[in-house]
PDB file of C-alpha atoms in Angstrom:
ATOM      1  CA  UNK L   1      16.959  -6.883 -13.648  1.00  0.00           C
ATOM      2  CA  UNK L   2      13.730  -5.655 -12.383  1.00  0.00           C
ATOM      3  CA  UNK L   3      13.950  -4.139  -8.472  1.00  0.00           C
ATOM      4  CA  UNK L   4      14.152  -1.302  -6.377  1.00  0.00           C
ATOM      5  CA  UNK L   5      17.024   0.916  -5.996  1.00  0.00           C
ATOM      6  CA  UNK L   6      17.871   3.451  -3.543  1.00  0.00           C
ATOM      7  CA  UNK L   7      20.541   5.814  -3.218  1.00  0.00           C
ATOM      8  CA  UNK L   8      22.745   6.856  -1.446  1.00  0.00           C
ATOM      9  CA  UNK L   9      23.315   3.923   0.944  1.00  0.00           C
ATOM     10  CA  UNK L  10      25.258   5.666   3.653  1.00  0.00           C
ATOM     11  CA  UNK L  11      24.530   9.850   3.744  1.00  0.00           C
ATOM     12  CA  UNK L  12      25.604  12.328   6.308  1.00  0.00           C
ATOM     13  CA  UNK L  13      23.939  15.295   6.960  1.00  0.00           C
ATOM     14  CA  UNK L  14      25.123  18.616   8.873  1.00  0.00           C
ATOM     15  CA  UNK L  15      22.194  19.859  11.121  1.00  0.00           C
ATOM     16  CA  UNK L  16      20.006  22.467   9.478  1.00  0.00           C
ATOM     17  CA  UNK L  17      20.576  20.932   6.081  1.00  0.00           C
ATOM     18  CA  UNK L  18      17.625  19.385   3.876  1.00  0.00           C
ATOM     19  CA  UNK L  19      18.569  16.220   2.263  1.00  0.00           C
ATOM     20  CA  UNK L  20      16.746  14.010  -0.435  1.00  0.00           C
ATOM     21  CA  UNK L  21      16.830  10.512  -0.518  1.00  0.00           C
ATOM     22  CA  UNK L  22      16.352   8.483  -4.116  1.00  0.00           C
ATOM     23  CA  UNK L  23      13.833   5.729  -4.827  1.00  0.00           C
ATOM     24  CA  UNK L  24      13.314   4.274  -8.297  1.00  0.00           C
ATOM     25  CA  UNK L  25      11.714   1.175  -8.758  1.00  0.00           C
ATOM     26  CA  UNK L  26      11.008  -0.516 -12.804  1.00  0.00           C
ATOM     27  CA  UNK L  27       8.135  -2.650 -11.617  1.00  0.00           C
ATOM     28  CA  UNK L  28       5.918  -0.821 -13.298  1.00  0.00           C
ATOM     29  CA  UNK L  29       4.304  -0.903  -9.552  1.00  0.00           C
ATOM     30  CA  UNK L  30       1.553   1.618  -8.713  1.00  0.00           C
ATOM     31  CA  UNK L  31       1.993   1.963  -4.905  1.00  0.00           C
ATOM     32  CA  UNK L  32       5.306   3.300  -3.069  1.00  0.00           C
ATOM     33  CA  UNK L  33       6.040   3.784   0.536  1.00  0.00           C
ATOM     34  CA  UNK L  34       8.780   5.459   2.909  1.00  0.00           C
ATOM     35  CA  UNK L  35       9.488   3.997   5.978  1.00  0.00           C
ATOM     36  CA  UNK L  36      11.641   5.260   9.140  1.00  0.00           C
ATOM     37  CA  UNK L  37      13.372   2.484  10.941  1.00  0.00           C
ATOM     38  CA  UNK L  38      15.292   3.441  14.515  1.00  0.00           C
ATOM     39  CA  UNK L  39      17.691   0.829  16.281  1.00  0.00           C
ATOM     40  CA  UNK L  40      15.694  -2.291  17.793  1.00  0.00           C
ATOM     41  CA  UNK L  41      12.087  -0.487  16.224  1.00  0.00           C
ATOM     42  CA  UNK L  42       9.755  -1.601  13.777  1.00  0.00           C
ATOM     43  CA  UNK L  43       9.342   0.376  10.441  1.00  0.00           C
ATOM     44  CA  UNK L  44       6.974   4.031  10.579  1.00  0.00           C
ATOM     45  CA  UNK L  45       5.161   4.818   7.910  1.00  0.00           C
ATOM     46  CA  UNK L  46       6.328   8.266   6.490  1.00  0.00           C
ATOM     47  CA  UNK L  47       4.899   8.968   3.152  1.00  0.00           C
ATOM     48  CA  UNK L  48       2.657   6.838   0.874  1.00  0.00           C
ATOM     49  CA  UNK L  49       1.761   6.869  -2.999  1.00  0.00           C
ATOM     50  CA  UNK L  50      -0.978   4.775  -4.317  1.00  0.00           C
ATOM     51  CA  UNK L  51      -0.643   6.522  -8.109  1.00  0.00           C
ATOM     52  CA  UNK L  52       1.637   8.948  -9.496  1.00  0.00           C
ATOM     53  CA  UNK L  53       1.195  12.581  -8.440  1.00  0.00           C
ATOM     54  CA  UNK L  54      -0.735  11.411  -5.267  1.00  0.00           C
ATOM     55  CA  UNK L  55       0.540  10.808  -1.845  1.00  0.00           C
ATOM     56  CA  UNK L  56      -0.613  10.895   1.630  1.00  0.00           C
ATOM     57  CA  UNK L  57       0.989  11.243   5.231  1.00  0.00           C
ATOM     58  CA  UNK L  58       1.902   8.236   7.022  1.00  0.00           C
ATOM     59  CA  UNK L  59       1.933   7.976  10.417  1.00  0.00           C
ATOM     60  CA  UNK L  60       5.366  10.291  10.897  1.00  0.00           C
ATOM     61  CA  UNK L  61       5.173  12.891   8.214  1.00  0.00           C
ATOM     62  CA  UNK L  62       6.217  15.909   9.974  1.00  0.00           C
ATOM     63  CA  UNK L  63       9.488  16.916   8.783  1.00  0.00           C
ATOM     64  CA  UNK L  64       9.469  15.311   5.309  1.00  0.00           C
ATOM     65  CA  UNK L  65       8.096  15.990   1.912  1.00  0.00           C
ATOM     66  CA  UNK L  66       7.794  13.619  -1.029  1.00  0.00           C
ATOM     67  CA  UNK L  67       6.737  13.791  -4.749  1.00  0.00           C
ATOM     68  CA  UNK L  68       5.441  11.300  -7.026  1.00  0.00           C
ATOM     69  CA  UNK L  69       5.487  13.079 -10.396  1.00  0.00           C
ATOM     70  CA  UNK L  70       6.853   9.727 -12.150  1.00  0.00           C
ATOM     71  CA  UNK L  71       5.585   6.069 -11.650  1.00  0.00           C
ATOM     72  CA  UNK L  72       9.112   5.086 -10.941  1.00  0.00           C
ATOM     73  CA  UNK L  73      10.286   7.000  -8.870  1.00  0.00           C
ATOM     74  CA  UNK L  74       9.652   8.395  -5.250  1.00  0.00           C
ATOM     75  CA  UNK L  75      12.141  10.747  -3.870  1.00  0.00           C
ATOM     76  CA  UNK L  76      12.119  11.852  -0.037  1.00  0.00           C
ATOM     77  CA  UNK L  77      13.071  15.009   1.258  1.00  0.00           C
ATOM     78  CA  UNK L  78      14.190  15.214   4.714  1.00  0.00           C
ATOM     79  CA  UNK L  79      13.942  18.970   6.258  1.00  0.00           C
ATOM     80  CA  UNK L  80      15.452  20.800   8.947  1.00  0.00           C
ATOM     81  CA  UNK L  81      12.275  20.692  10.128  1.00  0.00           C
ATOM     82  CA  UNK L  82      13.035  17.048  11.051  1.00  0.00           C
ATOM     83  CA  UNK L  83      14.510  17.567  14.456  1.00  0.00           C
ATOM     84  CA  UNK L  84      15.536  13.547  15.013  1.00  0.00           C
ATOM     85  CA  UNK L  85      16.604  12.629  11.639  1.00  0.00           C
ATOM     86  CA  UNK L  86      19.308  10.416  12.231  1.00  0.00           C
ATOM     87  CA  UNK L  87      17.647   6.587  11.072  1.00  0.00           C
ATOM     88  CA  UNK L  88      17.599   3.703   8.719  1.00  0.00           C
ATOM     89  CA  UNK L  89      15.291   4.893   5.509  1.00  0.00           C
ATOM     90  CA  UNK L  90      13.378   2.018   3.471  1.00  0.00           C
ATOM     91  CA  UNK L  91      11.459   2.602   0.623  1.00  0.00           C
ATOM     92  CA  UNK L  92       9.539   0.262  -0.593  1.00  0.00           C
ATOM     93  CA  UNK L  93       6.819  -0.685  -3.936  1.00  0.00           C
ATOM     94  CA  UNK L  94       3.549  -2.929  -4.444  1.00  0.00           C
ATOM     95  CA  UNK L  95       1.586  -3.725  -7.319  1.00  0.00           C
ATOM     96  CA  UNK L  96      -0.974  -1.472  -5.168  1.00  0.00           C
ATOM     97  CA  UNK L  97      -2.099  -1.976  -1.449  1.00  0.00           C
ATOM     98  CA  UNK L  98      -5.708  -3.690  -2.917  1.00  0.00           C
ATOM     99  CA  UNK L  99      -3.689  -6.272  -4.694  1.00  0.00           C
ATOM    100  CA  UNK L 100      -3.134  -8.553  -2.586  1.00  0.00           C
ATOM    101  CA  UNK L 101       0.776  -8.633  -2.821  1.00  0.00           C
ATOM    102  CA  UNK L 102       4.082  -8.280  -1.825  1.00  0.00           C
ATOM    103  CA  UNK L 103       6.033  -5.101  -1.292  1.00  0.00           C
ATOM    104  CA  UNK L 104       9.507  -5.079  -2.280  1.00  0.00           C
ATOM    105  CA  UNK L 105      12.061  -3.118  -0.422  1.00  0.00           C
ATOM    106  CA  UNK L 106      15.298  -1.074  -1.516  1.00  0.00           C
ATOM    107  CA  UNK L 107      18.652  -1.933   0.401  1.00  0.00           C
ATOM    108  CA  UNK L 108      17.975   1.479   2.682  1.00  0.00           C
ATOM    109  CA  UNK L 109      19.435   4.501   3.426  1.00  0.00           C
ATOM    110  CA  UNK L 110      21.071   5.159   6.611  1.00  0.00           C
ATOM    111  CA  UNK L 111      21.238   8.963   7.408  1.00  0.00           C
ATOM    112  CA  UNK L 112      23.429  10.334   9.969  1.00  0.00           C
ATOM    113  CA  UNK L 113      23.138  13.749  11.137  1.00  0.00           C
ATOM    114  CA  UNK L 114      26.320  15.407  12.059  1.00  0.00           C
TER     115      UNK L 114
ATOM    116  CA  UNK I   1      -3.296   1.021  21.040  1.00  0.00           C
ATOM    117  CA  UNK I   2      -0.582   0.461  17.701  1.00  0.00           C
ATOM    118  CA  UNK I   3      -2.590  -0.854  15.075  1.00  0.00           C
ATOM    119  CA  UNK I   4      -0.652  -4.003  14.308  1.00  0.00           C
ATOM    120  CA  UNK I   5       0.981  -5.528  17.869  1.00  0.00           C
ATOM    121  CA  UNK I   6       3.699  -7.999  17.717  1.00  0.00           C
ATOM    122  CA  UNK I   7       5.901  -9.456  21.217  1.00  0.00           C
ATOM    123  CA  UNK I   8       9.151  -8.083  20.704  1.00  0.00           C
ATOM    124  CA  UNK I   9      10.684 -10.838  22.214  1.00  0.00           C
ATOM    125  CA  UNK I  10      13.755 -11.856  22.110  1.00  0.00           C
ATOM    126  CA  UNK I  11      12.738 -15.320  21.738  1.00  0.00           C
ATOM    127  CA  UNK I  12      15.514 -17.771  22.462  1.00  0.00           C
ATOM    128  CA  UNK I  13      15.397 -21.145  21.526  1.00  0.00           C
ATOM    129  CA  UNK I  14      17.472 -24.041  20.733  1.00  0.00           C
ATOM    130  CA  UNK I  15      18.230 -25.929  17.723  1.00  0.00           C
ATOM    131  CA  UNK I  16      15.227 -27.964  16.753  1.00  0.00           C
ATOM    132  CA  UNK I  17      12.636 -26.047  18.705  1.00  0.00           C
ATOM    133  CA  UNK I  18       9.087 -25.459  17.329  1.00  0.00           C
ATOM    134  CA  UNK I  19       8.588 -21.873  18.003  1.00  0.00           C
ATOM    135  CA  UNK I  20       5.363 -19.583  17.255  1.00  0.00           C
ATOM    136  CA  UNK I  21       4.470 -16.040  16.962  1.00  0.00           C
ATOM    137  CA  UNK I  22       0.967 -13.938  16.790  1.00  0.00           C
ATOM    138  CA  UNK I  23       0.461 -11.033  15.855  1.00  0.00           C
ATOM    139  CA  UNK I  24      -2.703  -8.856  16.272  1.00  0.00           C
ATOM    140  CA  UNK I  25      -4.193  -5.795  14.462  1.00  0.00           C
ATOM    141  CA  UNK I  26      -6.883  -3.339  15.123  1.00  0.00           C
ATOM    142  CA  UNK I  27      -9.034  -2.829  11.476  1.00  0.00           C
ATOM    143  CA  UNK I  28     -11.442  -5.180  11.351  1.00  0.00           C
ATOM    144  CA  UNK I  29     -11.153  -3.728   7.410  1.00  0.00           C
ATOM    145  CA  UNK I  30      -7.561  -4.882   7.209  1.00  0.00           C
ATOM    146  CA  UNK I  31      -7.333  -7.269   4.069  1.00  0.00           C
ATOM    147  CA  UNK I  32      -4.008  -8.552   3.225  1.00  0.00           C
ATOM    148  CA  UNK I  33      -0.961 -10.289   5.658  1.00  0.00           C
ATOM    149  CA  UNK I  34       2.328 -11.109   5.714  1.00  0.00           C
ATOM    150  CA  UNK I  35       5.325 -12.269   7.065  1.00  0.00           C
ATOM    151  CA  UNK I  36       8.544 -10.299   6.640  1.00  0.00           C
ATOM    152  CA  UNK I  37      11.959 -11.155   7.900  1.00  0.00           C
ATOM    153  CA  UNK I  38      14.806  -9.065   8.610  1.00  0.00           C
ATOM    154  CA  UNK I  39      18.285  -9.549   9.153  1.00  0.00           C
ATOM    155  CA  UNK I  40      20.299  -7.240  11.051  1.00  0.00           C
ATOM    156  CA  UNK I  41      21.078  -4.221   9.184  1.00  0.00           C
ATOM    157  CA  UNK I  42      19.276  -5.045   6.012  1.00  0.00           C
ATOM    158  CA  UNK I  43      16.262  -4.401   4.060  1.00  0.00           C
ATOM    159  CA  UNK I  44      13.165  -7.354   5.179  1.00  0.00           C
ATOM    160  CA  UNK I  45      12.123  -9.461   2.930  1.00  0.00           C
ATOM    161  CA  UNK I  46       8.821 -11.266   2.347  1.00  0.00           C
ATOM    162  CA  UNK I  47       8.973 -14.871   4.248  1.00  0.00           C
ATOM    163  CA  UNK I  48       5.239 -15.257   3.141  1.00  0.00           C
ATOM    164  CA  UNK I  49       1.726 -14.620   2.507  1.00  0.00           C
ATOM    165  CA  UNK I  50      -1.235 -15.346   5.217  1.00  0.00           C
ATOM    166  CA  UNK I  51      -4.240 -16.899   3.611  1.00  0.00           C
ATOM    167  CA  UNK I  52      -7.728 -17.107   5.282  1.00  0.00           C
ATOM    168  CA  UNK I  53      -7.193 -21.043   5.329  1.00  0.00           C
ATOM    169  CA  UNK I  54      -3.993 -21.012   6.242  1.00  0.00           C
ATOM    170  CA  UNK I  55      -0.607 -21.961   4.396  1.00  0.00           C
ATOM    171  CA  UNK I  56       2.635 -24.058   4.837  1.00  0.00           C
ATOM    172  CA  UNK I  57       5.618 -23.180   3.334  1.00  0.00           C
ATOM    173  CA  UNK I  58       8.320 -25.816   4.274  1.00  0.00           C
ATOM    174  CA  UNK I  59       9.034 -25.599   8.419  1.00  0.00           C
ATOM    175  CA  UNK I  60       7.058 -22.303   7.987  1.00  0.00           C
ATOM    176  CA  UNK I  61       3.246 -22.545   8.632  1.00  0.00           C
ATOM    177  CA  UNK I  62       0.823 -18.930   8.942  1.00  0.00           C
ATOM    178  CA  UNK I  63      -2.645 -18.915   9.748  1.00  0.00           C
ATOM    179  CA  UNK I  64      -5.384 -15.936   9.651  1.00  0.00           C
ATOM    180  CA  UNK I  65      -7.898 -15.774  12.155  1.00  0.00           C
ATOM    181  CA  UNK I  66     -10.411 -12.768  11.213  1.00  0.00           C
ATOM    182  CA  UNK I  67     -12.876 -13.117  14.412  1.00  0.00           C
ATOM    183  CA  UNK I  68      -9.846 -12.316  16.315  1.00  0.00           C
ATOM    184  CA  UNK I  69      -7.784 -10.450  13.863  1.00  0.00           C
ATOM    185  CA  UNK I  70      -4.544 -11.668  14.957  1.00  0.00           C
ATOM    186  CA  UNK I  71      -1.994 -14.002  12.475  1.00  0.00           C
ATOM    187  CA  UNK I  72       0.672 -16.134  13.548  1.00  0.00           C
ATOM    188  CA  UNK I  73       3.732 -18.069  12.142  1.00  0.00           C
ATOM    189  CA  UNK I  74       4.779 -21.215  13.437  1.00  0.00           C
ATOM    190  CA  UNK I  75       8.544 -22.307  12.445  1.00  0.00           C
ATOM    191  CA  UNK I  76       9.393 -26.254  13.327  1.00  0.00           C
ATOM    192  CA  UNK I  77      12.823 -27.919  13.564  1.00  0.00           C
ATOM    193  CA  UNK I  78      14.319 -24.071  13.904  1.00  0.00           C
ATOM    194  CA  UNK I  79      18.043 -23.818  12.628  1.00  0.00           C
ATOM    195  CA  UNK I  80      20.823 -21.616  13.360  1.00  0.00           C
ATOM    196  CA  UNK I  81      19.961 -19.462  10.409  1.00  0.00           C
ATOM    197  CA  UNK I  82      16.453 -18.709  11.342  1.00  0.00           C
ATOM    198  CA  UNK I  83      17.668 -16.288  13.959  1.00  0.00           C
ATOM    199  CA  UNK I  84      16.469 -12.806  12.548  1.00  0.00           C
ATOM    200  CA  UNK I  85      13.487 -10.449  13.402  1.00  0.00           C
ATOM    201  CA  UNK I  86      10.152 -11.449  12.098  1.00  0.00           C
ATOM    202  CA  UNK I  87       7.587  -8.693  10.410  1.00  0.00           C
ATOM    203  CA  UNK I  88       4.024  -8.748  10.808  1.00  0.00           C
ATOM    204  CA  UNK I  89       2.124  -6.859   8.078  1.00  0.00           C
ATOM    205  CA  UNK I  90      -0.849  -5.922   7.530  1.00  0.00           C
ATOM    206  CA  UNK I  91      -2.590  -3.779   4.428  1.00  0.00           C
ATOM    207  CA  UNK I  92      -5.244  -1.554   5.979  1.00  0.00           C
ATOM    208  CA  UNK I  93      -8.230  -1.887   3.789  1.00  0.00           C
ATOM    209  CA  UNK I  94      -9.894   1.209   3.927  1.00  0.00           C
ATOM    210  CA  UNK I  95      -6.399   3.426   3.440  1.00  0.00           C
ATOM    211  CA  UNK I  96      -4.481   0.950   1.527  1.00  0.00           C
ATOM    212  CA  UNK I  97      -1.858   1.783   3.983  1.00  0.00           C
ATOM    213  CA  UNK I  98       1.394  -1.099   4.218  1.00  0.00           C
ATOM    214  CA  UNK I  99       1.804  -1.236   8.384  1.00  0.00           C
ATOM    215  CA  UNK I 100       4.082  -3.151  10.342  1.00  0.00           C
ATOM    216  CA  UNK I 101       4.648  -4.503  13.550  1.00  0.00           C
ATOM    217  CA  UNK I 102       7.739  -3.710  15.973  1.00  0.00           C
ATOM    218  CA  UNK I 103       8.759  -7.417  14.593  1.00  0.00           C
ATOM    219  CA  UNK I 104       9.792 -10.126  17.025  1.00  0.00           C
ATOM    220  CA  UNK I 105      13.210 -11.634  17.441  1.00  0.00           C
ATOM    221  CA  UNK I 106      14.151 -14.688  17.453  1.00  0.00           C
ATOM    222  CA  UNK I 107      17.894 -16.672  18.349  1.00  0.00           C
ATOM    223  CA  UNK I 108      18.278 -19.796  17.738  1.00  0.00           C
ATOM    224  CA  UNK I 109      21.026 -21.307  19.559  1.00  0.00           C
ATOM    225  CA  UNK I 110      23.092 -24.203  19.134  1.00  0.00           C
TER     226      UNK I 110
END
């Protein structure tokens, strides 16, 4: 089935460790996005990529890094520089930001720092 | 000022009620607009796109007012299953960013 897959669903990290969240899509979408959601809050944009080998910072990029070496993959690394990383992370993809089409979401990864 | 703003609510309404949500956006170059629904601890899912001419899908009606830079969602004959958070989404025309509002929480009570 076509879709967007995030893994793992739950992730626990010790303070000071980097961790990488996976996001894969087989929808042949050009654009991919990473969001962070805190309890009772909306989605805040971390990074986005409109095409392979290119990405831009969103509103809260500090302490995060991404890569877009393949069209179908957009992994997010939460570094030790991120002061408050415990949150729900959502990855999305769409055909392209200028195509007036919806974005599809993965099921999310809940990251907890212990 | 936030790029996309919504009243977070919560809106508590009885079954059968009609309820309306508004969302304002600041970037006049915005070109695409959507309403998403998010259930507790789940990912957002598309409810409907919003077109300049307005569009309707069953009990749901979405409208866009470019002059005033807001979009609206009207839910008629509310069901218990409509209880969720409704997210307004805007694609910023000059950057291509997909920007979400804070979300409006709806609780439909029997």
